[in-house]
Amino acid sequence: MEDRKRKLSETRGSAWTKRIRPDNDDEDDSVFLHSQTQGQSNTREWTNATYSGSVKNLRRVTPKPVSGSASGLRRSTRIRVPPLEAWRNERLVFETLASGEVRCMGIDEGLQPDTSGLQQMEKKSTRLKLQKTRAAQRRKSVEPLYTRVRNGNTGRLVPVAVHRPFEKCPWRAPPNGDGPPPFHYKKTFASASLSMGFGFLEFSPLCSKELERSSTHNTHFCVMKGHLEATIEERKLLFTVGDSFIVPSGASYSITNLSQSKTLLSFCLFSGPFFDYQ
């Protein structure tokens, strides 16, 4: 019984020790201890030390406090970022500080998102809404709007059509035309007693109005859109937006649209003398 206890104590005492290297042995000394450590205690101590290195060369490393406060505690520098959009090549950007720490600077956005398709869809939706609004306006009643105005002779209020919406006046084409007409016109106001009328004249792109002469009316034109050329008798004149001109009665004239889009003019017909020679 005593022999068994003695063998057990020898086994327990030599579990965490290395053999003593003999003086005349050439074996690898990594499995031996120096002779000066023979008399020291070989009991195992459980500590919070960490180990680093390979399995053959184990060494104890004492953990050092992280830079920050004297107690070794510091605030976490971790940040939360939204999921990265890999299709735009988004990535995190890091910076190494002078202390050796690595800090996240943010997100590199990478390529800009392609929103051309969404913009086209939005433009199309806006255009369709505008077309529906204009169609609804055209479907409204074409009756003239009457406004009550005061008669200067009697002092009473009388209803008068002083407003004509542009959409409610129909376009008309010149008679005796072969093919598409070069221009259209519409009359907004006309007075048979005063021989006076107002309206609009619209030219198709690069089209012209043939030579014409009016023996009873003077005609006033005002360019509202486009670029055109007017020939009065033998004189050619160029006009742009905002320009106006008068064709006297008895004079021949023609108008040519010089732009690639439609040209719009407003006109006024009136009889009676206007110039001194008339």
PDB file of C-alpha atoms in Angstrom:
ATOM      1  CA  MET A   1       0.000   0.000   0.000  1.00  0.00           C
ATOM      2  CA  GLU A   2       2.857   2.345   0.840  1.00  0.00           C
ATOM      3  CA  ASP A   3       4.600   1.495  -2.455  1.00  0.00           C
ATOM      4  CA  ARG A   4       1.462   2.468  -4.369  1.00  0.00           C
ATOM      5  CA  LYS A   5       1.215   5.851  -2.589  1.00  0.00           C
ATOM      6  CA  ARG A   6       4.894   6.547  -3.254  1.00  0.00           C
ATOM      7  CA  LYS A   7       4.548   5.786  -6.992  1.00  0.00           C
ATOM      8  CA  LEU A   8       1.435   7.988  -7.220  1.00  0.00           C
ATOM      9  CA  SER A   9       3.202  10.928  -5.549  1.00  0.00           C
ATOM     10  CA  GLU A  10       6.201  10.570  -7.884  1.00  0.00           C
ATOM     11  CA  THR A  11       3.936  10.530 -10.929  1.00  0.00           C
ATOM     12  CA  ARG A  12       1.975  13.595  -9.721  1.00  0.00           C
ATOM     13  CA  GLY A  13       5.154  15.538  -8.954  1.00  0.00           C
ATOM     14  CA  SER A  14       6.781  14.876 -12.329  1.00  0.00           C
ATOM     15  CA  ALA A  15       3.686  15.608 -14.471  1.00  0.00           C
ATOM     16  CA  TRP A  16       4.647  19.249 -15.109  1.00  0.00           C
ATOM     17  CA  THR A  17       8.459  18.954 -15.039  1.00  0.00           C
ATOM     18  CA  LYS A  18      11.120  18.193 -17.590  1.00  0.00           C
ATOM     19  CA  ARG A  19      13.922  15.743 -17.281  1.00  0.00           C
ATOM     20  CA  ILE A  20      17.395  16.810 -16.216  1.00  0.00           C
ATOM     21  CA  ARG A  21      19.797  16.677 -19.118  1.00  0.00           C
ATOM     22  CA  PRO A  22      22.839  14.439 -18.465  1.00  0.00           C
ATOM     23  CA  ASP A  23      26.267  15.991 -18.923  1.00  0.00           C
ATOM     24  CA  ASN A  24      27.377  13.475 -21.537  1.00  0.00           C
ATOM     25  CA  ASP A  25      24.157  13.398 -23.648  1.00  0.00           C
ATOM     26  CA  ASP A  26      23.840  15.018 -27.091  1.00  0.00           C
ATOM     27  CA  GLU A  27      20.036  14.823 -27.274  1.00  0.00           C
ATOM     28  CA  ASP A  28      17.968  17.895 -28.224  1.00  0.00           C
ATOM     29  CA  ASP A  29      17.906  20.153 -25.150  1.00  0.00           C
ATOM     30  CA  SER A  30      14.400  21.468 -25.872  1.00  0.00           C
ATOM     31  CA  VAL A  31      12.948  18.685 -23.728  1.00  0.00           C
ATOM     32  CA  PHE A  32      15.258  19.260 -20.777  1.00  0.00           C
ATOM     33  CA  LEU A  33      15.580  21.879 -18.086  1.00  0.00           C
ATOM     34  CA  HIS A  34      18.840  23.286 -16.813  1.00  0.00           C
ATOM     35  CA  SER A  35      20.253  21.692 -13.739  1.00  0.00           C
ATOM     36  CA  GLN A  36      19.785  24.873 -11.721  1.00  0.00           C
ATOM     37  CA  THR A  37      15.998  24.474 -11.876  1.00  0.00           C
ATOM     38  CA  GLN A  38      16.066  21.003 -10.420  1.00  0.00           C
ATOM     39  CA  GLY A  39      15.355  22.043  -6.875  1.00  0.00           C
ATOM     40  CA  GLN A  40      12.515  24.461  -7.632  1.00  0.00           C
ATOM     41  CA  SER A  41       8.831  23.682  -7.156  1.00  0.00           C
ATOM     42  CA  ASN A  42       7.030  22.293 -10.193  1.00  0.00           C
ATOM     43  CA  THR A  43       3.455  22.942  -9.149  1.00  0.00           C
ATOM     44  CA  ARG A  44       1.137  24.303 -11.872  1.00  0.00           C
ATOM     45  CA  GLU A  45      -0.145  27.876 -11.484  1.00  0.00           C
ATOM     46  CA  TRP A  46      -3.387  28.945 -13.167  1.00  0.00           C
ATOM     47  CA  THR A  47      -3.184  32.580 -14.241  1.00  0.00           C
ATOM     48  CA  ASN A  48      -4.845  34.884 -16.757  1.00  0.00           C
ATOM     49  CA  ALA A  49      -1.724  34.981 -18.924  1.00  0.00           C
ATOM     50  CA  THR A  50      -2.044  34.392 -22.645  1.00  0.00           C
ATOM     51  CA  TYR A  51       0.151  32.246 -24.827  1.00  0.00           C
ATOM     52  CA  SER A  52       1.609  33.043 -28.205  1.00  0.00           C
ATOM     53  CA  GLY A  53       4.013  31.329 -30.520  1.00  0.00           C
ATOM     54  CA  SER A  54       4.252  27.858 -31.948  1.00  0.00           C
ATOM     55  CA  VAL A  55       3.550  24.681 -30.100  1.00  0.00           C
ATOM     56  CA  LYS A  56       7.238  23.853 -29.780  1.00  0.00           C
ATOM     57  CA  ASN A  57       8.146  27.251 -28.343  1.00  0.00           C
ATOM     58  CA  LEU A  58       5.561  28.299 -25.769  1.00  0.00           C
ATOM     59  CA  ARG A  59       6.123  31.560 -23.928  1.00  0.00           C
ATOM     60  CA  ARG A  60       3.962  33.400 -21.510  1.00  0.00           C
ATOM     61  CA  VAL A  61       2.843  36.928 -22.448  1.00  0.00           C
ATOM     62  CA  THR A  62       1.480  39.282 -19.840  1.00  0.00           C
ATOM     63  CA  PRO A  63      -1.475  41.250 -21.256  1.00  0.00           C
ATOM     64  CA  LYS A  64      -0.807  44.993 -21.483  1.00  0.00           C
ATOM     65  CA  PRO A  65      -3.514  47.577 -20.874  1.00  0.00           C
ATOM     66  CA  VAL A  66      -5.024  49.125 -23.996  1.00  0.00           C
ATOM     67  CA  SER A  67      -4.104  52.746 -24.576  1.00  0.00           C
ATOM     68  CA  GLY A  68      -6.789  55.077 -23.302  1.00  0.00           C
ATOM     69  CA  SER A  69      -7.171  55.492 -19.557  1.00  0.00           C
ATOM     70  CA  ALA A  70      -4.955  54.554 -16.651  1.00  0.00           C
ATOM     71  CA  SER A  71      -7.263  51.691 -15.712  1.00  0.00           C
ATOM     72  CA  GLY A  72      -6.867  50.090 -19.126  1.00  0.00           C
ATOM     73  CA  LEU A  73     -10.488  50.754 -20.129  1.00  0.00           C
ATOM     74  CA  ARG A  74     -11.472  52.691 -23.243  1.00  0.00           C
ATOM     75  CA  ARG A  75     -14.632  53.472 -25.169  1.00  0.00           C
ATOM     76  CA  SER A  76     -15.401  51.166 -28.070  1.00  0.00           C
ATOM     77  CA  THR A  77     -14.648  52.698 -31.475  1.00  0.00           C
ATOM     78  CA  ARG A  78     -16.928  50.363 -33.391  1.00  0.00           C
ATOM     79  CA  ILE A  79     -19.516  52.070 -35.590  1.00  0.00           C
ATOM     80  CA  ARG A  80     -22.564  50.811 -37.409  1.00  0.00           C
ATOM     81  CA  VAL A  81     -22.826  51.312 -41.143  1.00  0.00           C
ATOM     82  CA  PRO A  82     -25.716  50.495 -43.494  1.00  0.00           C
ATOM     83  CA  PRO A  83     -25.359  47.524 -45.832  1.00  0.00           C
ATOM     84  CA  LEU A  84     -22.918  48.338 -48.613  1.00  0.00           C
ATOM     85  CA  GLU A  85     -24.191  48.459 -52.181  1.00  0.00           C
ATOM     86  CA  ALA A  86     -21.771  46.170 -53.944  1.00  0.00           C
ATOM     87  CA  TRP A  87     -23.149  46.948 -57.405  1.00  0.00           C
ATOM     88  CA  ARG A  88     -21.981  50.566 -56.919  1.00  0.00           C
ATOM     89  CA  ASN A  89     -18.552  49.422 -55.642  1.00  0.00           C
ATOM     90  CA  GLU A  90     -19.122  50.889 -52.177  1.00  0.00           C
ATOM     91  CA  ARG A  91     -16.419  50.165 -49.622  1.00  0.00           C
ATOM     92  CA  LEU A  92     -15.296  51.216 -46.147  1.00  0.00           C
ATOM     93  CA  VAL A  93     -12.421  53.689 -45.853  1.00  0.00           C
ATOM     94  CA  PHE A  94      -9.968  53.225 -42.944  1.00  0.00           C
ATOM     95  CA  GLU A  95      -7.197  55.446 -41.568  1.00  0.00           C
ATOM     96  CA  THR A  96      -4.257  54.471 -39.379  1.00  0.00           C
ATOM     97  CA  LEU A  97      -3.675  56.988 -36.586  1.00  0.00           C
ATOM     98  CA  ALA A  98      -0.300  57.975 -35.145  1.00  0.00           C
ATOM     99  CA  SER A  99      -0.990  55.816 -32.089  1.00  0.00           C
ATOM    100  CA  GLY A 100      -1.328  52.752 -34.289  1.00  0.00           C
ATOM    101  CA  GLU A 101      -5.076  52.447 -33.998  1.00  0.00           C
ATOM    102  CA  VAL A 102      -7.227  52.039 -37.099  1.00  0.00           C
ATOM    103  CA  ARG A 103     -10.272  54.272 -37.467  1.00  0.00           C
ATOM    104  CA  CYS A 104     -13.120  53.977 -39.982  1.00  0.00           C
ATOM    105  CA  MET A 105     -13.511  57.250 -41.873  1.00  0.00           C
ATOM    106  CA  GLY A 106     -16.778  56.390 -43.615  1.00  0.00           C
ATOM    107  CA  ILE A 107     -18.098  54.857 -46.807  1.00  0.00           C
ATOM    108  CA  ASP A 108     -16.693  55.463 -50.259  1.00  0.00           C
ATOM    109  CA  GLU A 109     -19.837  55.867 -52.375  1.00  0.00           C
ATOM    110  CA  GLY A 110     -18.145  54.656 -55.536  1.00  0.00           C
ATOM    111  CA  LEU A 111     -20.137  55.123 -58.724  1.00  0.00           C
ATOM    112  CA  GLN A 112     -23.129  57.458 -58.831  1.00  0.00           C
ATOM    113  CA  PRO A 113     -26.496  55.708 -59.279  1.00  0.00           C
ATOM    114  CA  ASP A 114     -27.949  55.754 -62.782  1.00  0.00           C
ATOM    115  CA  THR A 115     -31.370  57.408 -62.492  1.00  0.00           C
ATOM    116  CA  SER A 116     -31.939  58.156 -66.172  1.00  0.00           C
ATOM    117  CA  GLY A 117     -34.670  55.516 -66.407  1.00  0.00           C
ATOM    118  CA  LEU A 118     -36.540  56.942 -63.421  1.00  0.00           C
ATOM    119  CA  GLN A 119     -36.272  60.453 -64.864  1.00  0.00           C
ATOM    120  CA  GLN A 120     -37.723  59.304 -68.183  1.00  0.00           C
ATOM    121  CA  MET A 121     -40.609  57.587 -66.410  1.00  0.00           C
ATOM    122  CA  GLU A 122     -41.316  60.748 -64.400  1.00  0.00           C
ATOM    123  CA  LYS A 123     -41.251  62.924 -67.539  1.00  0.00           C
ATOM    124  CA  LYS A 124     -43.608  60.546 -69.318  1.00  0.00           C
ATOM    125  CA  SER A 125     -46.016  60.554 -66.378  1.00  0.00           C
ATOM    126  CA  THR A 126     -45.976  64.374 -66.287  1.00  0.00           C
ATOM    127  CA  ARG A 127     -46.559  64.561 -70.035  1.00  0.00           C
ATOM    128  CA  LEU A 128     -49.531  62.192 -69.862  1.00  0.00           C
ATOM    129  CA  LYS A 129     -51.098  64.205 -67.035  1.00  0.00           C
ATOM    130  CA  LEU A 130     -50.639  67.405 -69.040  1.00  0.00           C
ATOM    131  CA  GLN A 131     -52.217  65.827 -72.122  1.00  0.00           C
ATOM    132  CA  LYS A 132     -55.231  64.720 -70.101  1.00  0.00           C
ATOM    133  CA  THR A 133     -55.621  68.227 -68.680  1.00  0.00           C
ATOM    134  CA  ARG A 134     -55.466  69.821 -72.120  1.00  0.00           C
ATOM    135  CA  ALA A 135     -57.927  67.288 -73.536  1.00  0.00           C
ATOM    136  CA  ALA A 136     -60.353  68.069 -70.718  1.00  0.00           C
ATOM    137  CA  GLN A 137     -60.033  71.779 -71.457  1.00  0.00           C
ATOM    138  CA  ARG A 138     -60.746  71.209 -75.150  1.00  0.00           C
ATOM    139  CA  ARG A 139     -63.880  69.242 -74.290  1.00  0.00           C
ATOM    140  CA  LYS A 140     -65.357  72.210 -72.450  1.00  0.00           C
ATOM    141  CA  SER A 141     -68.129  74.285 -73.953  1.00  0.00           C
ATOM    142  CA  VAL A 142     -67.085  76.448 -76.909  1.00  0.00           C
ATOM    143  CA  GLU A 143     -69.649  79.110 -76.105  1.00  0.00           C
ATOM    144  CA  PRO A 144     -68.157  82.585 -75.624  1.00  0.00           C
ATOM    145  CA  LEU A 145     -67.807  83.930 -72.116  1.00  0.00           C
ATOM    146  CA  TYR A 146     -69.909  87.008 -71.448  1.00  0.00           C
ATOM    147  CA  THR A 147     -68.912  89.789 -69.091  1.00  0.00           C
ATOM    148  CA  ARG A 148     -71.248  92.504 -67.895  1.00  0.00           C
ATOM    149  CA  VAL A 149     -69.812  95.921 -68.817  1.00  0.00           C
ATOM    150  CA  ARG A 150     -71.304  99.389 -68.456  1.00  0.00           C
ATOM    151  CA  ASN A 151     -72.750 101.180 -71.478  1.00  0.00           C
ATOM    152  CA  GLY A 152     -71.338 104.698 -71.649  1.00  0.00           C
ATOM    153  CA  ASN A 153     -74.467 106.119 -73.281  1.00  0.00           C
ATOM    154  CA  THR A 154     -77.142 104.590 -71.065  1.00  0.00           C
ATOM    155  CA  GLY A 155     -75.147 103.736 -67.935  1.00  0.00           C
ATOM    156  CA  ARG A 156     -76.541 100.194 -67.832  1.00  0.00           C
ATOM    157  CA  LEU A 157     -74.630  96.911 -67.621  1.00  0.00           C
ATOM    158  CA  VAL A 158     -74.798  94.826 -70.770  1.00  0.00           C
ATOM    159  CA  PRO A 159     -73.339  91.334 -71.424  1.00  0.00           C
ATOM    160  CA  VAL A 160     -70.469  91.409 -73.896  1.00  0.00           C
ATOM    161  CA  ALA A 161     -68.178  88.598 -75.081  1.00  0.00           C
ATOM    162  CA  VAL A 162     -64.823  90.128 -74.150  1.00  0.00           C
ATOM    163  CA  HIS A 163     -62.958  86.845 -73.682  1.00  0.00           C
ATOM    164  CA  ARG A 164     -62.191  84.194 -76.280  1.00  0.00           C
ATOM    165  CA  PRO A 165     -59.978  81.290 -75.124  1.00  0.00           C
ATOM    166  CA  PHE A 166     -57.328  80.264 -77.634  1.00  0.00           C
ATOM    167  CA  GLU A 167     -58.476  76.628 -77.643  1.00  0.00           C
ATOM    168  CA  LYS A 168     -62.101  77.537 -78.387  1.00  0.00           C
ATOM    169  CA  CYS A 169     -61.363  79.273 -81.676  1.00  0.00           C
ATOM    170  CA  PRO A 170     -61.099  76.726 -84.525  1.00  0.00           C
ATOM    171  CA  TRP A 171     -58.241  76.786 -87.024  1.00  0.00           C
ATOM    172  CA  ARG A 172     -59.103  77.324 -90.667  1.00  0.00           C
ATOM    173  CA  ALA A 173     -57.126  76.574 -93.800  1.00  0.00           C
ATOM    174  CA  PRO A 174     -56.900  78.799 -96.879  1.00  0.00           C
ATOM    175  CA  PRO A 175     -59.219  77.731 -99.728  1.00  0.00           C
ATOM    176  CA  ASN A 176     -58.121  76.185-103.020  1.00  0.00           C
ATOM    177  CA  GLY A 177     -54.993  74.572-101.589  1.00  0.00           C
ATOM    178  CA  ASP A 178     -53.341  71.471-103.036  1.00  0.00           C
ATOM    179  CA  GLY A 179     -51.806  69.200-100.410  1.00  0.00           C
ATOM    180  CA  PRO A 180     -51.104  70.222 -96.829  1.00  0.00           C
ATOM    181  CA  PRO A 181     -51.834  73.920 -96.285  1.00  0.00           C
ATOM    182  CA  PRO A 182     -48.738  76.077 -95.621  1.00  0.00           C
ATOM    183  CA  PHE A 183     -50.510  78.020 -92.886  1.00  0.00           C
ATOM    184  CA  HIS A 184     -53.652  78.105 -90.734  1.00  0.00           C
ATOM    185  CA  TYR A 185     -55.529  81.033 -89.300  1.00  0.00           C
ATOM    186  CA  LYS A 186     -58.208  81.661 -86.705  1.00  0.00           C
ATOM    187  CA  LYS A 187     -60.321  84.721 -86.006  1.00  0.00           C
ATOM    188  CA  THR A 188     -61.037  85.645 -82.417  1.00  0.00           C
ATOM    189  CA  PHE A 189     -62.990  88.887 -82.768  1.00  0.00           C
ATOM    190  CA  ALA A 190     -64.636  90.450 -85.828  1.00  0.00           C
ATOM    191  CA  SER A 191     -66.964  93.402 -86.394  1.00  0.00           C
ATOM    192  CA  ALA A 192     -68.865  93.623 -89.666  1.00  0.00           C
ATOM    193  CA  SER A 193     -70.030  97.192 -89.014  1.00  0.00           C
ATOM    194  CA  LEU A 194     -66.519  98.520 -88.440  1.00  0.00           C
ATOM    195  CA  SER A 195     -64.817  96.166 -90.916  1.00  0.00           C
ATOM    196  CA  MET A 196     -62.326  95.120 -88.237  1.00  0.00           C
ATOM    197  CA  GLY A 197     -61.078  91.703 -87.172  1.00  0.00           C
ATOM    198  CA  PHE A 198     -58.447  90.087 -84.926  1.00  0.00           C
ATOM    199  CA  GLY A 199     -56.896  86.640 -84.988  1.00  0.00           C
ATOM    200  CA  PHE A 200     -53.811  84.434 -85.280  1.00  0.00           C
ATOM    201  CA  LEU A 201     -51.778  83.078 -88.184  1.00  0.00           C
ATOM    202  CA  GLU A 202     -49.680  79.908 -87.882  1.00  0.00           C
ATOM    203  CA  PHE A 203     -47.085  78.852 -90.485  1.00  0.00           C
ATOM    204  CA  SER A 204     -45.732  75.348 -90.934  1.00  0.00           C
ATOM    205  CA  PRO A 205     -41.919  74.895 -90.885  1.00  0.00           C
ATOM    206  CA  LEU A 206     -40.183  76.433 -93.932  1.00  0.00           C
ATOM    207  CA  CYS A 207     -43.490  77.341 -95.591  1.00  0.00           C
ATOM    208  CA  SER A 208     -44.611  80.643 -97.081  1.00  0.00           C
ATOM    209  CA  LYS A 209     -47.752  82.621 -97.817  1.00  0.00           C
ATOM    210  CA  GLU A 210     -48.141  83.500-101.470  1.00  0.00           C
ATOM    211  CA  LEU A 211     -48.143  87.081-102.702  1.00  0.00           C
ATOM    212  CA  GLU A 212     -51.380  88.784-101.671  1.00  0.00           C
ATOM    213  CA  ARG A 213     -52.916  92.249-101.912  1.00  0.00           C
ATOM    214  CA  SER A 214     -55.768  93.824 -99.910  1.00  0.00           C
ATOM    215  CA  SER A 215     -57.411  96.880-101.420  1.00  0.00           C
ATOM    216  CA  THR A 216     -59.696  97.746 -98.497  1.00  0.00           C
ATOM    217  CA  HIS A 217     -57.932  96.807 -95.229  1.00  0.00           C
ATOM    218  CA  ASN A 218     -54.697  97.636 -93.501  1.00  0.00           C
ATOM    219  CA  THR A 219     -53.131  94.594 -91.805  1.00  0.00           C
ATOM    220  CA  HIS A 220     -51.033  94.685 -88.649  1.00  0.00           C
ATOM    221  CA  PHE A 221     -48.867  91.647 -87.787  1.00  0.00           C
ATOM    222  CA  CYS A 222     -47.000  90.855 -84.553  1.00  0.00           C
ATOM    223  CA  VAL A 223     -44.545  87.938 -84.331  1.00  0.00           C
ATOM    224  CA  MET A 224     -45.230  85.806 -81.242  1.00  0.00           C
ATOM    225  CA  LYS A 225     -43.081  82.789 -82.039  1.00  0.00           C
ATOM    226  CA  GLY A 226     -40.436  81.895 -84.612  1.00  0.00           C
ATOM    227  CA  HIS A 227     -38.294  83.694 -87.175  1.00  0.00           C
ATOM    228  CA  LEU A 228     -39.687  84.843 -90.529  1.00  0.00           C
ATOM    229  CA  GLU A 229     -39.135  87.015 -93.573  1.00  0.00           C
ATOM    230  CA  ALA A 230     -41.752  89.424 -94.943  1.00  0.00           C
ATOM    231  CA  THR A 231     -41.672  90.972 -98.409  1.00  0.00           C
ATOM    232  CA  ILE A 232     -43.656  94.225 -98.778  1.00  0.00           C
ATOM    233  CA  GLU A 233     -43.682  95.317-102.422  1.00  0.00           C
ATOM    234  CA  GLU A 234     -39.968  95.022-103.272  1.00  0.00           C
ATOM    235  CA  ARG A 235     -38.517  95.317 -99.747  1.00  0.00           C
ATOM    236  CA  LYS A 236     -37.523  92.199 -97.745  1.00  0.00           C
ATOM    237  CA  LEU A 237     -37.543  92.427 -93.958  1.00  0.00           C
ATOM    238  CA  LEU A 238     -36.504  89.923 -91.258  1.00  0.00           C
ATOM    239  CA  PHE A 239     -38.559  89.630 -88.075  1.00  0.00           C
ATOM    240  CA  THR A 240     -38.207  87.727 -84.815  1.00  0.00           C
ATOM    241  CA  VAL A 241     -40.254  87.389 -81.615  1.00  0.00           C
ATOM    242  CA  GLY A 242     -41.783  90.706 -80.555  1.00  0.00           C
ATOM    243  CA  ASP A 243     -41.390  92.478 -83.900  1.00  0.00           C
ATOM    244  CA  SER A 244     -44.431  93.916 -85.679  1.00  0.00           C
ATOM    245  CA  PHE A 245     -45.200  95.445 -89.061  1.00  0.00           C
ATOM    246  CA  ILE A 246     -48.163  96.948 -90.969  1.00  0.00           C
ATOM    247  CA  VAL A 247     -49.085  96.233 -94.569  1.00  0.00           C
ATOM    248  CA  PRO A 248     -51.014  99.234 -96.000  1.00  0.00           C
ATOM    249  CA  SER A 249     -54.101  98.662 -98.110  1.00  0.00           C
ATOM    250  CA  GLY A 250     -53.280  98.191-101.776  1.00  0.00           C
ATOM    251  CA  ALA A 251     -49.710  96.948-101.127  1.00  0.00           C
ATOM    252  CA  SER A 252     -48.673  93.395-102.014  1.00  0.00           C
ATOM    253  CA  TYR A 253     -46.922  91.259 -99.405  1.00  0.00           C
ATOM    254  CA  SER A 254     -45.780  87.687 -98.702  1.00  0.00           C
ATOM    255  CA  ILE A 255     -44.528  85.931 -95.544  1.00  0.00           C
ATOM    256  CA  THR A 256     -42.000  83.066 -95.323  1.00  0.00           C
ATOM    257  CA  ASN A 257     -41.214  80.967 -92.242  1.00  0.00           C
ATOM    258  CA  LEU A 258     -37.419  80.588 -91.902  1.00  0.00           C
ATOM    259  CA  SER A 259     -37.363  78.335 -88.818  1.00  0.00           C
ATOM    260  CA  GLN A 260     -37.546  74.555 -88.481  1.00  0.00           C
ATOM    261  CA  SER A 261     -40.624  74.813 -86.253  1.00  0.00           C
ATOM    262  CA  LYS A 262     -44.013  76.478 -86.487  1.00  0.00           C
ATOM    263  CA  THR A 263     -44.285  80.268 -86.455  1.00  0.00           C
ATOM    264  CA  LEU A 264     -47.168  82.084 -84.781  1.00  0.00           C
ATOM    265  CA  LEU A 265     -48.332  85.624 -85.565  1.00  0.00           C
ATOM    266  CA  SER A 266     -51.224  87.743 -84.383  1.00  0.00           C
ATOM    267  CA  PHE A 267     -52.952  89.992 -86.902  1.00  0.00           C
ATOM    268  CA  CYS A 268     -55.450  92.845 -86.947  1.00  0.00           C
ATOM    269  CA  LEU A 269     -57.512  93.919 -89.970  1.00  0.00           C
ATOM    270  CA  PHE A 270     -58.974  97.429 -90.031  1.00  0.00           C
ATOM    271  CA  SER A 271     -60.303  99.705 -92.737  1.00  0.00           C
ATOM    272  CA  GLY A 272     -60.050 103.447 -93.131  1.00  0.00           C
ATOM    273  CA  PRO A 273     -57.075 105.727 -93.627  1.00  0.00           C
ATOM    274  CA  PHE A 274     -54.100 105.155 -91.343  1.00  0.00           C
ATOM    275  CA  PHE A 275     -51.149 106.739 -93.132  1.00  0.00           C
ATOM    276  CA  ASP A 276     -50.973 110.324 -94.339  1.00  0.00           C
ATOM    277  CA  TYR A 277     -51.079 109.444 -98.034  1.00  0.00           C
ATOM    278  CA  GLN A 278     -54.271 107.482 -97.514  1.00  0.00           C
TER     279      GLN A 278
END
